[in-house]
Amino acid sequence: MYPILEKRELSPSVKLFVVQAPAIAKKCQPGQFIILRMDEAGERIPLTIADFNRQKGTITLIFQEVGCSTRHLGRLGAGDSILDVAGPLGQATHIEKFGTVVCIGGGIGVAPVYPIARAYHEAGNKVISIIGARNAELLIMEDEMRQVSESLHITTDDGSKGRKGLVIDPLKELIAAGEDIRLVMAIGPVIMMKSVAEVTRPHSIKTLVSLNPIMVDGTGMCGGCRVSVANKNKFACVDGPEFDGHEVDFVGLMARQRMYHEAERIEREAGSCSCHH
Amino acid sequence: MPSLRHKMPEQSAEKRRSNFSEVALGYTADTAQAEASRCLQCKTSPCRQGCPVEVNIPAFIKHIKDGQMDAAIQEIKHKNNLPAVCGRVCPQENQCEKHCVLAKRGQSVAIGRLERFAADHGQTHDNGAHPALKESLGKVAVIGAGPAGLTAAGDLAGLGYQVTVYEALHAPGGVLIYGIPEFRLPKDIVRKEIDSLKQKGVTIEVNAIAGKTFTIDELISEQGFDAVFIGTGAGLPHFMDIPGENLNGVYSANEFLTRVNLMKAYQFPATATPVHVGKNVAVVGAGNVAMDAARTSLRLGAENVYIVYRRSEDEIPARSEELEHAKEEGIQFHLLTAPVKINGNDKNWVTSLECIRMQLGEPDQSGRRRPLPLEGSNFELPVDTVIMAIGQGPNPLVQQTTPGLAVNKHGNITADEAGFTSKEGVFAGGDIVTGAATVILAMGAGKKAAAAIHDYVQGKKARNHG
Ligand SMILES: Cc1cc2nc3c(=O)[nH]c(=O)nc-3n(C[C@H](O)[C@H](O)[C@H](O)COP(=O)(O)OP(=O)(O)OC[C@H]3O[C@@H](n4cnc5c(N)ncnc54)[C@H](O)[C@@H]3O)c2cc1C
Ligand SMILES: Cc1cc2nc3c(=O)[nH]c(=O)nc-3n(C[C@H](O)[C@H](O)[C@H](O)COP(=O)(O)OP(=O)(O)OC[C@H]3O[C@@H](n4cnc5c(N)ncnc54)[C@H](O)[C@@H]3O)c2cc1C
Ligand code: SF4
Ligand code: SF4
Ligand code: FES
Ligand SMILES: [Mg+2]
């Protein structure tokens, strides 16, 4: 059992847990994730390690309630426990001093980008961050991102915070202004990562994206998380989750993410899933 | 005219097609005793040569014949830590029963069924007497809670070692729990076998991934383990590299079976893990894994389930009982047929499997005749789901993070008969060494390694004190 020590609501649908998991906290690096199973009937779902404290033996998870498992999880509070947490999984982000690095987080993607931005910052890079969300209420971790960034740009779809528009707008301007960008790290909805990769491709700016296909075991055993990268199949849980954005088949990834849409709808409507108990 | 083997009572094919309860129901005590009476108690007991863990077959069968069921299971447990499992899934026709003197007439003693009977008796009549823990002879870590790891752990605990098993998934058992379906091997049986190991003093830590949560070197240098046994299995699924393999509706057998067995997707939405089946399912391959995937699809409501296999019936590697059961349940076989392409619709869903007919040519390296495509014989099988059951390779997580551990060209850990690897204090056995094989071979490897580990640790201690 993995006790939840602290819970915060970052927005009505985005929750933060600080979870006791000493073995994972001891080992994890920016870019890695865990797989948890809430209870006996639960499914195995991946969540990024958004922060960690090696002394206290804790990891921080930030998740958006999008379906039955995340909604059910959101009902837990400090003092409750999660049945299974396995990790750290995936390859750690390669951190070194590159020069100027642009970190882009869209929606819940800000959570995974934060520890990476912090690590780039600590390695002496000039970190320029762009974070975006549908609206002000859904924008998370602004203060944390500001602390590790040389400058921070905010965009919202409806203009309720920062400037109205998409995260690629400030990115295009930075490129146009001649900023010597050595690396772009983009994490968010697939469609956002795809558009970032399209913006940087003509300028040959190295662009990393963190992929979130449907996973089961997270250890390379099922192959469910396969994505086509440079026309080769990769298992995102062990080969990734980060890949070169200019080589990823985003269209294939989006189609595979929809594989259980019908089942997910049935699950919500049946009211029989564990989140209704 | 010698007597015939006693039939195994089974659920009818019609009934079992739509449930996940066990197909084979087990002998009654009367039938077991009658079957046991068929054994000639051969002095040379050739049957034992066919058992990788050398169960004393005539001895336990005699106990059953005499009605001494407790003695029977104790006799088996001297050699076999997981008898209720082996009695169900060993390919007996190629092992113990193949060597039985009565096998020549096709009527070998039903050793597997008798072993199952004794083990099930043992599970329901556990007398609660367990040997007290001896003083610890040392600390051993076991990586992977499949048959190889569990057997090594059980033997080492029995010898007096403090044993911790580290398992990546949330439940121990390896393929027994995530791969082989409930209707062939009830999970309750596996859990009881594992519980009896825990009672022997074995500690099992789940959600513990060697190479991620910790490394093998850390176990030795920081945690003070005297030796490590690696039994991580052959869990890496192979795909065919044909067009359309990433369409929705294409699974590896591992993923399909894990969703159903480990995650209980057959109870969705009461459980949270979904699985897709559809009306028509093609399973590629014809081993035990393929039969399990096909028969599982049927139970999840598929109307037509096809096995697509590029060789002929003679080469089918599945246990003969599984093949028979699959046929009885109505699985349709496309033999001498190979997939070439998976077609999909604009929503990225599978619509058909394009196949080509094969003919058998000259024997290949494996001695089996090589299947060759018949040009122009392509045809389409309309399906909603394709399950790839064409084999698994070794998972590389441990090998990549353990310097000094030699592997072969397929990525399997190199180990000798006793389980010694190239790395001091590190042993390995089971599918991770041999490639995908059988439960009992993995157990045999775990057993040999346990003995080698005992020698190694005691030898090292003697040297350090001397
Ligand atoms: C490496 C990785 C890291 C992630 N990190 C985070 C994070 O830090 N915070 C966060 O909010 N979300 C994260 N996700 C996504 C998160 O796992 C899904 O939102 C969650 O599994 C949805 O489950 P559900 O039952 O609530 O929703 P459902 O209604 O079941 O599904 C909603 C959608 O989520 C996706 N999904 C469903 N099941 C899975 C699964 N088993 N694995 C992956 N995706 C699935 C599908 O695209 C699906 O359409 C991450 C995903 C991956 C692969
Ligand atoms: C569907 C299916 C049906 C089968 N049917 C039969 C049958 O009828 N009869 C038969 O004899 N054989 C059968 N087999 C084969 C048999 O199950 C295997 O040969 C046997 O399980 C191998 O045992 P093992 O202990 O080597 O590995 P496994 O059973 O694969 O166990 C390995 C364990 O190690 C864990 N692991 C892997 N990596 C790590 C890591 N880095 N850290 C920690 N843990 C790790 C895995 O999660 C797993 O639990 C079948 C196999 C499958 C897949
Ligand atoms: S363990 Fe397997 S091979 Fe050995 S006697 Fe039992 S059924 Fe036969
Ligand atoms: S070979 Fe057959 S008959 Fe002889 S002892 Fe073994 S099981 Fe009995
Ligand atoms: S999640 Fe199973 S292989 Fe990646
Ligand atoms: Mg879900």
PDB file of N, CA and C in Angstrom, chain B residues 278-310:
ATOM      1  N   GLY B 278     -14.951  -8.291 -30.523  1.00  0.00           N
ATOM      2  CA  GLY B 278     -15.679  -8.267 -31.795  1.00  0.00           C
ATOM      3  C   GLY B 278     -16.239  -9.632 -32.155  1.00  0.00           C
ATOM      4  N   LYS B 279     -16.739  -9.740 -33.405  1.00  0.00           N
ATOM      5  CA  LYS B 279     -17.417 -10.965 -33.820  1.00  0.00           C
ATOM      6  C   LYS B 279     -16.467 -12.003 -34.371  1.00  0.00           C
ATOM      7  N   ASN B 280     -15.457 -11.535 -35.112  1.00  0.00           N
ATOM      8  CA  ASN B 280     -14.560 -12.457 -35.794  1.00  0.00           C
ATOM      9  C   ASN B 280     -13.134 -12.177 -35.382  1.00  0.00           C
ATOM     10  N   VAL B 281     -12.466 -13.226 -34.944  1.00  0.00           N
ATOM     11  CA  VAL B 281     -11.120 -13.060 -34.403  1.00  0.00           C
ATOM     12  C   VAL B 281     -10.155 -13.998 -35.116  1.00  0.00           C
ATOM     13  N   ALA B 282      -9.007 -13.476 -35.515  1.00  0.00           N
ATOM     14  CA  ALA B 282      -7.954 -14.342 -36.060  1.00  0.00           C
ATOM     15  C   ALA B 282      -6.801 -14.369 -35.076  1.00  0.00           C
ATOM     16  N   VAL B 283      -6.351 -15.558 -34.735  1.00  0.00           N
ATOM     17  CA  VAL B 283      -5.186 -15.711 -33.871  1.00  0.00           C
ATOM     18  C   VAL B 283      -4.073 -16.291 -34.731  1.00  0.00           C
ATOM     19  N   VAL B 284      -2.933 -15.621 -34.743  1.00  0.00           N
ATOM     20  CA  VAL B 284      -1.826 -16.079 -35.577  1.00  0.00           C
ATOM     21  C   VAL B 284      -0.860 -16.892 -34.727  1.00  0.00           C
ATOM     22  N   GLY B 285      -0.650 -18.163 -35.102  1.00  0.00           N
ATOM     23  CA  GLY B 285       0.201 -19.059 -34.329  1.00  0.00           C
ATOM     24  C   GLY B 285      -0.613 -20.255 -33.864  1.00  0.00           C
ATOM     25  N   ALA B 286       0.071 -21.312 -33.372  1.00  0.00           N
ATOM     26  CA  ALA B 286      -0.670 -22.511 -32.962  1.00  0.00           C
ATOM     27  C   ALA B 286      -0.037 -23.198 -31.748  1.00  0.00           C
ATOM     28  N   GLY B 287       0.645 -22.400 -30.919  1.00  0.00           N
ATOM     29  CA  GLY B 287       1.176 -22.950 -29.674  1.00  0.00           C
ATOM     30  C   GLY B 287       0.141 -22.852 -28.562  1.00  0.00           C
ATOM     31  N   ASN B 288       0.560 -23.166 -27.340  1.00  0.00           N
ATOM     32  CA  ASN B 288      -0.357 -23.040 -26.198  1.00  0.00           C
ATOM     33  C   ASN B 288      -0.896 -21.620 -26.088  1.00  0.00           C
ATOM     34  N   VAL B 289      -0.029 -20.654 -26.358  1.00  0.00           N
ATOM     35  CA  VAL B 289      -0.424 -19.254 -26.233  1.00  0.00           C
ATOM     36  C   VAL B 289      -1.557 -18.944 -27.208  1.00  0.00           C
ATOM     37  N   ALA B 290      -1.411 -19.432 -28.440  1.00  0.00           N
ATOM     38  CA  ALA B 290      -2.432 -19.182 -29.460  1.00  0.00           C
ATOM     39  C   ALA B 290      -3.754 -19.854 -29.078  1.00  0.00           C
ATOM     40  N   MET B 291      -3.685 -21.106 -28.606  1.00  0.00           N
ATOM     41  CA  MET B 291      -4.917 -21.811 -28.208  1.00  0.00           C
ATOM     42  C   MET B 291      -5.606 -21.048 -27.076  1.00  0.00           C
ATOM     43  N   ASP B 292      -4.807 -20.555 -26.132  1.00  0.00           N
ATOM     44  CA  ASP B 292      -5.395 -19.806 -25.013  1.00  0.00           C
ATOM     45  C   ASP B 292      -6.079 -18.531 -25.501  1.00  0.00           C
ATOM     46  N   ALA B 293      -5.427 -17.827 -26.413  1.00  0.00           N
ATOM     47  CA  ALA B 293      -6.009 -16.584 -26.925  1.00  0.00           C
ATOM     48  C   ALA B 293      -7.293 -16.887 -27.695  1.00  0.00           C
ATOM     49  N   ALA B 294      -7.274 -17.960 -28.502  1.00  0.00           N
ATOM     50  CA  ALA B 294      -8.444 -18.304 -29.315  1.00  0.00           C
ATOM     51  C   ALA B 294      -9.622 -18.699 -28.424  1.00  0.00           C
ATOM     52  N   ARG B 295      -9.357 -19.564 -27.460  1.00  0.00           N
ATOM     53  CA  ARG B 295     -10.448 -20.055 -26.614  1.00  0.00           C
ATOM     54  C   ARG B 295     -10.959 -18.958 -25.689  1.00  0.00           C
ATOM     55  N   THR B 296     -10.079 -18.009 -25.336  1.00  0.00           N
ATOM     56  CA  THR B 296     -10.520 -16.864 -24.540  1.00  0.00           C
ATOM     57  C   THR B 296     -11.436 -15.974 -25.371  1.00  0.00           C
ATOM     58  N   SER B 297     -11.073 -15.748 -26.637  1.00  0.00           N
ATOM     59  CA  SER B 297     -11.909 -14.907 -27.516  1.00  0.00           C
ATOM     60  C   SER B 297     -13.321 -15.484 -27.624  1.00  0.00           C
ATOM     61  N   LEU B 298     -13.375 -16.797 -27.762  1.00  0.00           N
ATOM     62  CA  LEU B 298     -14.662 -17.474 -27.865  1.00  0.00           C
ATOM     63  C   LEU B 298     -15.508 -17.204 -26.618  1.00  0.00           C
ATOM     64  N   ARG B 299     -14.873 -17.312 -25.478  1.00  0.00           N
ATOM     65  CA  ARG B 299     -15.598 -17.119 -24.225  1.00  0.00           C
ATOM     66  C   ARG B 299     -16.024 -15.678 -24.025  1.00  0.00           C
ATOM     67  N   LEU B 300     -15.346 -14.749 -24.719  1.00  0.00           N
ATOM     68  CA  LEU B 300     -15.731 -13.343 -24.611  1.00  0.00           C
ATOM     69  C   LEU B 300     -16.776 -12.975 -25.658  1.00  0.00           C
ATOM     70  N   GLY B 301     -17.279 -13.963 -26.378  1.00  0.00           N
ATOM     71  CA  GLY B 301     -18.420 -13.701 -27.244  1.00  0.00           C
ATOM     72  C   GLY B 301     -18.160 -13.709 -28.738  1.00  0.00           C
ATOM     73  N   ALA B 302     -16.928 -13.993 -29.166  1.00  0.00           N
ATOM     74  CA  ALA B 302     -16.671 -14.019 -30.606  1.00  0.00           C
ATOM     75  C   ALA B 302     -17.456 -15.151 -31.256  1.00  0.00           C
ATOM     76  N   GLU B 303     -17.945 -14.897 -32.477  1.00  0.00           N
ATOM     77  CA  GLU B 303     -18.731 -15.931 -33.171  1.00  0.00           C
ATOM     78  C   GLU B 303     -17.838 -16.862 -33.976  1.00  0.00           C
ATOM     79  N   ASN B 304     -16.843 -16.273 -34.626  1.00  0.00           N
ATOM     80  CA  ASN B 304     -15.899 -17.076 -35.398  1.00  0.00           C
ATOM     81  C   ASN B 304     -14.494 -16.801 -34.914  1.00  0.00           C
ATOM     82  N   VAL B 305     -13.803 -17.848 -34.519  1.00  0.00           N
ATOM     83  CA  VAL B 305     -12.409 -17.674 -34.097  1.00  0.00           C
ATOM     84  C   VAL B 305     -11.548 -18.583 -34.967  1.00  0.00           C
ATOM     85  N   TYR B 306     -10.562 -17.962 -35.631  1.00  0.00           N
ATOM     86  CA  TYR B 306      -9.695 -18.701 -36.539  1.00  0.00           C
ATOM     87  C   TYR B 306      -8.291 -18.793 -35.981  1.00  0.00           C
ATOM     88  N   ILE B 307      -7.706 -19.960 -36.097  1.00  0.00           N
ATOM     89  CA  ILE B 307      -6.271 -20.109 -35.879  1.00  0.00           C
ATOM     90  C   ILE B 307      -5.629 -20.066 -37.259  1.00  0.00           C
ATOM     91  N   VAL B 308      -4.675 -19.171 -37.433  1.00  0.00           N
ATOM     92  CA  VAL B 308      -3.966 -19.070 -38.705  1.00  0.00           C
ATOM     93  C   VAL B 308      -2.541 -19.543 -38.457  1.00  0.00           C
ATOM     94  N   TYR B 309      -2.163 -20.661 -39.109  1.00  0.00           N
ATOM     95  CA  TYR B 309      -0.869 -21.279 -38.815  1.00  0.00           C
ATOM     96  C   TYR B 309      -0.202 -21.675 -40.121  1.00  0.00           C
ATOM     97  N   ARG B 310       1.077 -21.345 -40.241  1.00  0.00           N
ATOM     98  CA  ARG B 310       1.712 -21.517 -41.551  1.00  0.00           C
ATOM     99  C   ARG B 310       2.171 -22.942 -41.828  1.00  0.00           C
TER     100      ARG B 310
END
